[in-house]
CSV table of C-alpha atoms in Angstrom, one decimal:
chain,number,residue,atom,x,y,z
A,1,MET,CA,-50.8,-17.7,-91.3
A,2,ALA,CA,-49.0,-15.4,-88.8
A,3,ARG,CA,-47.5,-12.2,-90.3
A,4,THR,CA,-43.9,-11.3,-89.8
A,5,PRO,CA,-43.4,-9.0,-86.8
A,6,VAL,CA,-42.2,-5.5,-87.3
A,7,LEU,CA,-38.7,-4.9,-85.9
A,8,ALA,CA,-37.9,-1.5,-84.4
A,9,ALA,CA,-35.5,0.1,-81.9
A,10,GLY,CA,-35.4,3.2,-79.7
A,11,GLY,CA,-34.0,4.7,-76.6
A,12,ILE,CA,-34.8,6.0,-73.1
A,13,VAL,CA,-32.9,9.3,-73.7
A,14,LEU,CA,-31.6,11.2,-70.7
A,15,ARG,CA,-30.3,14.7,-70.5
A,16,GLN,CA,-28.3,15.6,-67.5
A,17,GLU,CA,-29.8,18.6,-65.5
A,18,LYS,CA,-30.2,19.3,-61.8
A,19,THR,CA,-33.0,16.8,-62.2
A,20,PRO,CA,-32.4,14.3,-65.0
A,21,LEU,CA,-34.8,14.7,-67.9
A,22,ILE,CA,-36.3,12.1,-70.3
A,23,ALA,CA,-37.2,12.8,-73.9
A,24,VAL,CA,-40.7,12.2,-75.2
A,25,VAL,CA,-41.8,13.1,-78.8
A,26,ARG,CA,-45.1,14.2,-80.2
A,27,LEU,CA,-46.1,12.5,-83.5
A,28,ARG,CA,-47.7,14.6,-86.2
A,29,LYS,CA,-50.0,11.9,-87.6
A,30,ARG,CA,-51.9,10.8,-84.5
A,31,ASP,CA,-50.9,13.7,-82.2
A,32,GLU,CA,-49.6,11.1,-79.6
A,33,TRP,CA,-46.7,11.4,-77.2
A,34,VAL,CA,-44.4,8.4,-77.5
A,35,LEU,CA,-40.9,7.3,-76.7
A,36,PRO,CA,-38.4,8.0,-79.6
A,37,LYS,CA,-38.1,4.9,-81.8
A,38,GLY,CA,-38.3,3.6,-85.4
A,39,LYS,CA,-38.2,0.7,-87.8
A,40,LEU,CA,-34.9,-1.0,-88.9
A,41,ASP,CA,-33.6,-0.3,-92.4
A,42,ASP,CA,-32.5,-3.3,-94.5
A,43,GLY,CA,-29.2,-4.7,-93.2
A,44,GLU,CA,-29.2,-2.4,-90.2
A,45,THR,CA,-28.6,-3.6,-86.6
A,46,PRO,CA,-31.1,-2.7,-83.8
A,47,ARG,CA,-28.5,-0.7,-81.9
A,48,ALA,CA,-27.5,1.3,-85.0
A,49,ALA,CA,-31.2,1.9,-85.9
A,50,ALA,CA,-31.9,3.0,-82.3
A,51,LYS,CA,-29.2,5.7,-82.4
A,52,ARG,CA,-30.3,6.9,-85.9
A,53,GLU,CA,-34.0,7.1,-85.0
A,54,VAL,CA,-33.3,9.0,-81.8
A,55,LEU,CA,-31.2,11.6,-83.7
A,56,GLU,CA,-34.0,12.0,-86.3
A,57,GLU,CA,-36.8,12.4,-83.8
A,58,THR,CA,-35.1,14.5,-81.0
A,59,GLY,CA,-32.5,16.3,-83.0
A,60,HIS,CA,-29.8,15.4,-80.5
A,61,GLU,CA,-26.6,13.4,-80.9
A,62,VAL,CA,-26.6,10.7,-78.3
A,63,SER,CA,-24.2,8.1,-76.9
A,64,VAL,CA,-25.6,4.6,-76.5
A,65,HIS,CA,-25.1,2.7,-73.3
A,66,GLU,CA,-26.6,-0.5,-71.8
A,67,PHE,CA,-29.5,-2.4,-73.1
A,68,LEU,CA,-32.7,-1.9,-71.1
A,69,GLY,CA,-35.3,-4.3,-72.5
A,70,THR,CA,-37.7,-5.2,-75.3
A,71,LEU,CA,-41.3,-4.1,-75.7
A,72,VAL,CA,-43.7,-6.2,-77.7
A,73,TYR,CA,-47.2,-5.1,-78.6
A,74,GLU,CA,-49.8,-5.3,-81.4
A,75,SER,CA,-49.9,-2.5,-84.0
A,76,GLY,CA,-52.1,-2.6,-87.2
A,77,GLY,CA,-52.8,-6.3,-86.8
A,78,ARG,CA,-49.1,-7.1,-86.6
A,79,SER,CA,-46.7,-7.7,-83.7
A,80,LYS,CA,-44.2,-4.9,-83.2
A,81,VAL,CA,-40.9,-5.7,-81.4
A,82,VAL,CA,-39.0,-2.7,-80.0
A,83,HIS,CA,-35.6,-2.9,-78.4
A,84,TYR,CA,-34.5,0.0,-76.1
A,85,TRP,CA,-31.1,1.2,-74.9
A,86,ARG,CA,-30.2,3.9,-72.4
A,87,MET,CA,-28.8,6.9,-74.1
A,88,ALA,CA,-27.3,10.2,-73.0
A,89,ALA,CA,-28.0,13.4,-75.0
A,90,GLY,CA,-26.2,16.7,-75.2
A,91,ASN,CA,-27.8,20.0,-74.0
A,92,LYS,CA,-28.4,21.4,-77.5
A,93,PRO,CA,-29.9,19.9,-80.7
A,94,THR,CA,-27.6,19.4,-83.7
A,95,ARG,CA,-30.2,19.0,-86.4
A,96,GLU,CA,-33.9,19.8,-87.1
A,97,LEU,CA,-36.7,17.3,-86.3
A,98,MET,CA,-37.9,14.9,-88.9
A,99,GLN,CA,-41.3,15.6,-90.6
A,100,ASP,CA,-43.2,12.9,-88.7
A,101,VAL,CA,-42.4,14.6,-85.3
A,102,ARG,CA,-44.1,17.8,-84.3
A,103,ALA,CA,-42.3,18.4,-81.0
A,104,VAL,CA,-39.9,17.0,-78.4
A,105,ASP,CA,-40.2,17.6,-74.6
A,106,TRP,CA,-37.7,16.9,-71.8
A,107,LEU,CA,-39.5,15.8,-68.6
A,108,PRO,CA,-38.7,14.3,-65.2
A,109,LEU,CA,-39.4,10.5,-65.0
A,110,ASN,CA,-42.8,10.7,-63.3
A,111,THR,CA,-44.0,13.5,-65.6
A,112,ALA,CA,-42.7,11.7,-68.7
A,113,VAL,CA,-44.6,8.5,-67.7
A,114,GLU,CA,-47.9,10.5,-67.4
A,115,ARG,CA,-47.3,12.3,-70.7
A,116,LEU,CA,-47.1,9.1,-72.7
A,117,SER,CA,-50.2,8.4,-74.7
A,118,ARG,CA,-49.9,4.6,-74.9
A,119,GLY,CA,-50.4,2.3,-71.9
A,120,HIS,CA,-47.8,-0.3,-72.8
A,121,GLU,CA,-45.1,2.5,-73.1
A,122,ARG,CA,-46.1,4.0,-69.8
A,123,ALA,CA,-45.8,0.6,-68.1
A,124,PHE,CA,-42.4,0.0,-69.8
A,125,LEU,CA,-41.0,3.4,-68.8
A,126,ALA,CA,-42.2,3.1,-65.3
A,127,ASN,CA,-40.2,-0.1,-65.0
A,128,VAL,CA,-37.0,0.7,-66.8
A,129,GLY,CA,-36.9,4.4,-66.1
A,130,PRO,CA,-35.6,4.1,-62.5
A,131,ILE,CA,-32.9,1.7,-63.8
A,132,ALA,CA,-31.8,4.2,-66.4
A,133,LEU,CA,-31.7,7.0,-63.9
A,134,LYS,CA,-29.7,5.0,-61.4
A,135,ALA,CA,-27.2,3.9,-64.1
A,136,ALA,CA,-26.8,7.5,-65.2
A,137,THR,CA,-26.3,8.7,-61.6
A,138,VAL,CA,-23.6,6.1,-61.0
A,139,VAL,CA,-21.7,7.1,-64.1
A,140,LYS,CA,-22.0,10.8,-63.1
A,141,ALA,CA,-20.8,10.2,-59.5
A,142,ALA,CA,-17.9,8.0,-60.5
A,143,PRO,CA,-14.7,9.9,-59.6
A,144,ARG,CA,-12.4,10.6,-62.4
A,145,SER,CA,-9.0,9.2,-62.0
A,146,LYS,CA,-6.6,12.0,-61.8
A,147,VAL,CA,-3.5,11.2,-63.6
A,148,LYS,CA,-0.6,13.1,-62.1
A,149,PRO,CA,1.7,14.4,-64.7
A,150,ALA,CA,5.0,12.6,-64.7
A,151,ALA,CA,7.6,14.5,-62.8
A,152,PRO,CA,10.2,15.8,-65.1
A,153,GLU,CA,13.2,13.5,-65.1
A,154,LYS,CA,16.2,15.1,-63.6
A,155,ARG,CA,18.9,15.4,-66.0
A,156,ARG,CA,21.8,13.5,-64.7
A,157,SER,CA,25.3,14.7,-65.4
A,158,ARG,CA,27.1,12.3,-67.5
A,159,ARG,CA,30.0,10.8,-65.9
A,160,VAL,CA,32.9,10.0,-68.1
A,161,ALA,CA,34.5,6.8,-67.0
A,162,PRO,CA,38.2,7.2,-66.1
A,163,PRO,CA,40.7,5.7,-68.5
A,164,PRO,CA,41.7,2.2,-67.5
A,165,ALA,CA,44.8,2.1,-65.3
A,166,VAL,CA,47.9,1.2,-67.1
A,167,SER,CA,50.1,-1.1,-65.1
A,168,GLU,CA,53.8,-0.4,-65.1
A,169,PRO,CA,55.8,-2.8,-67.2
A,170,VAL,CA,57.3,-5.7,-65.3
A,171,PRO,CA,61.0,-5.8,-65.8
A,172,VAL,CA,62.0,-9.0,-67.4
A,173,THR,CA,65.4,-10.5,-66.5
A,174,PHE,CA,67.2,-13.0,-68.6
A,175,GLU,CA,69.7,-15.2,-67.0
A,176,PRO,CA,72.7,-15.8,-69.3
A,177,ALA,CA,73.2,-19.4,-70.4
A,178,PRO,CA,76.0,-21.1,-68.6
A,179,ALA,CA,79.2,-20.7,-70.4
A,180,ALA,CA,80.8,-23.7,-72.0
A,181,PRO,CA,83.3,-25.4,-69.6
A,182,PRO,CA,86.9,-24.5,-70.3
A,183,PRO,CA,88.9,-27.1,-72.2
A,184,ASP,CA,90.7,-28.1,-69.0
A,185,SER,CA,87.5,-29.3,-67.5
A,186,ALA,CA,86.5,-31.6,-70.4
A,187,ALA,CA,85.8,-35.2,-69.6
A,188,PRO,CA,88.8,-37.5,-69.6
A,189,MET,CA,89.6,-39.2,-72.9
A,190,PRO,CA,89.1,-43.0,-73.0
A,191,GLU,CA,92.1,-45.1,-72.4
A,192,PRO,CA,92.2,-46.7,-75.9
A,193,MET,CA,92.1,-43.2,-77.5
A,194,GLN,CA,94.8,-42.0,-75.1
A,195,GLU,CA,97.1,-44.9,-76.2
A,196,ALA,CA,96.4,-44.1,-79.9
A,197,VAL,CA,97.1,-40.4,-79.4
A,198,ALA,CA,100.3,-41.2,-77.5
A,199,SER,CA,101.5,-43.5,-80.2
A,200,ILE,CA,100.7,-40.9,-82.9
A,201,ALA,CA,102.5,-38.3,-80.9
A,202,ALA,CA,105.6,-40.6,-80.6
A,203,ASP,CA,105.7,-41.2,-84.3
A,204,ALA,CA,105.2,-37.5,-85.0
A,205,VAL,CA,108.3,-36.7,-83.1
A,206,LYS,CA,110.4,-39.0,-85.3
A,207,PHE,CA,108.8,-37.4,-88.4
A,208,GLU,CA,111.1,-35.1,-90.3
A,209,THR,CA,109.5,-32.3,-92.1
A,210,PRO,CA,110.3,-32.5,-95.8
A,211,GLU,CA,111.6,-29.6,-97.6
A,212,VAL,CA,108.5,-28.2,-99.4
A,213,GLU,CA,107.4,-24.8,-100.4
A,214,THR,CA,104.2,-25.1,-98.4
A,215,PRO,CA,104.6,-24.0,-94.8
A,216,VAL,CA,104.3,-26.6,-92.1
A,217,ASP,CA,101.5,-24.9,-90.3
A,218,ALA,CA,99.4,-24.9,-93.5
A,219,MET,CA,100.0,-28.6,-94.0
A,220,GLU,CA,99.1,-29.5,-90.4
A,221,THR,CA,96.0,-27.4,-90.7
A,222,GLU,CA,94.8,-29.3,-93.8
A,223,PHE,CA,95.5,-32.6,-92.2
A,224,ILE,CA,93.6,-31.8,-89.0
A,225,THR,CA,90.7,-30.6,-91.1
A,226,GLU,CA,90.5,-33.9,-92.9
A,227,LEU,CA,90.6,-35.9,-89.7
A,228,ALA,CA,87.7,-33.7,-88.3
A,229,GLU,CA,85.3,-35.0,-91.0
A,230,PRO,CA,84.6,-38.7,-90.6
A,231,ASP,CA,83.3,-39.0,-94.2
A,232,ASN,CA,86.7,-38.1,-95.5
A,233,VAL,CA,88.9,-40.5,-93.5
A,234,ALA,CA,88.3,-43.4,-95.8
A,235,SER,CA,89.3,-41.4,-98.8
A,236,ILE,CA,92.8,-40.6,-97.4
A,237,GLU,CA,95.3,-42.7,-99.3
A,238,ALA,CA,98.7,-43.6,-97.9
A,239,PRO,CA,101.5,-41.9,-99.7
A,240,GLU,CA,103.9,-43.9,-101.7
A,241,SER,CA,107.0,-45.3,-100.2
A,242,THR,CA,110.3,-43.3,-100.2
A,243,ASP,CA,113.1,-43.9,-102.6
A,244,ASP,CA,114.9,-46.2,-100.2
A,245,GLY,CA,111.9,-48.6,-100.1
A,246,ALA,CA,111.0,-47.7,-96.5
A,247,ALA,CA,107.5,-46.7,-95.7
A,248,SER,CA,106.9,-43.0,-95.3
A,249,PRO,CA,106.3,-41.8,-91.8
A,250,ILE,CA,103.0,-40.1,-92.9
A,251,GLY,CA,101.8,-43.4,-94.4
A,252,SER,CA,102.5,-45.2,-91.1
A,253,LEU,CA,100.6,-42.5,-89.2
A,254,VAL,CA,97.6,-42.8,-91.5
A,255,GLN,CA,97.5,-46.6,-91.2
A,256,LYS,CA,97.6,-46.4,-87.4
A,257,MET,CA,94.7,-43.9,-87.5
A,258,ARG,CA,92.7,-46.3,-89.8
A,259,GLY,CA,93.3,-49.2,-87.4
A,260,TRP,CA,92.3,-47.1,-84.4
A,261,LEU,CA,89.1,-46.0,-86.1
A,262,ARG,CA,88.2,-49.6,-87.0
A,263,ARG,CA,88.7,-50.7,-83.4
A,264,ALA,CA,86.6,-47.7,-82.1
A,265,ALA,CA,83.8,-48.6,-84.5
């Protein structure tokens, strides 16, 4: 029955110098020069394990970049699978080396390949080393975009809007209503009414004003007022006859007015 392979992760770690240098570490147990790497802890991802192991074995904080490949080989009767990433390290270490590592050395690519003790690692570094160097060179040579500071915005003077123009009031003229036509220009009276008025006038001439205490003008005013209200005409009663049995002139006048009103209706 095949045994479960050992999973590990590491890095091709570069340090930028005039000539880029690659890290190789010397193990204390076998006194071998190897690439920095280590086994995954439970629940750890290969990328996270690679960064942690490189820090422990080289003492340098690193930034992890592109994936370079996987190296598979036999170790202790079991398959070992190691994933590698390109990494960039600072110039100075940030922590001491772990107990399993005796030393760390920074070497040019060709020298680092010759320094490695294991053949499969030499073959792997010889293949992926140039790729890692090229990628690091491209990143280093990439021009940085210079962001020009924004020019200070010129302060514009605030313009106060002029007040809205007020139009002058438009004179309004009113034409006076046409005056009522004078009494002389009134429409002519119908002929039947003219005859009735003439008859009334003729009788009025014959009428003798009785001797009463009430002035004549007041009596005529009251009489005209009653004639001006049509609702009161029917209520006017003819006065009683005189002592000699003859009809009163006022009664005759009222009767004629009633007849004229009936004909007009």
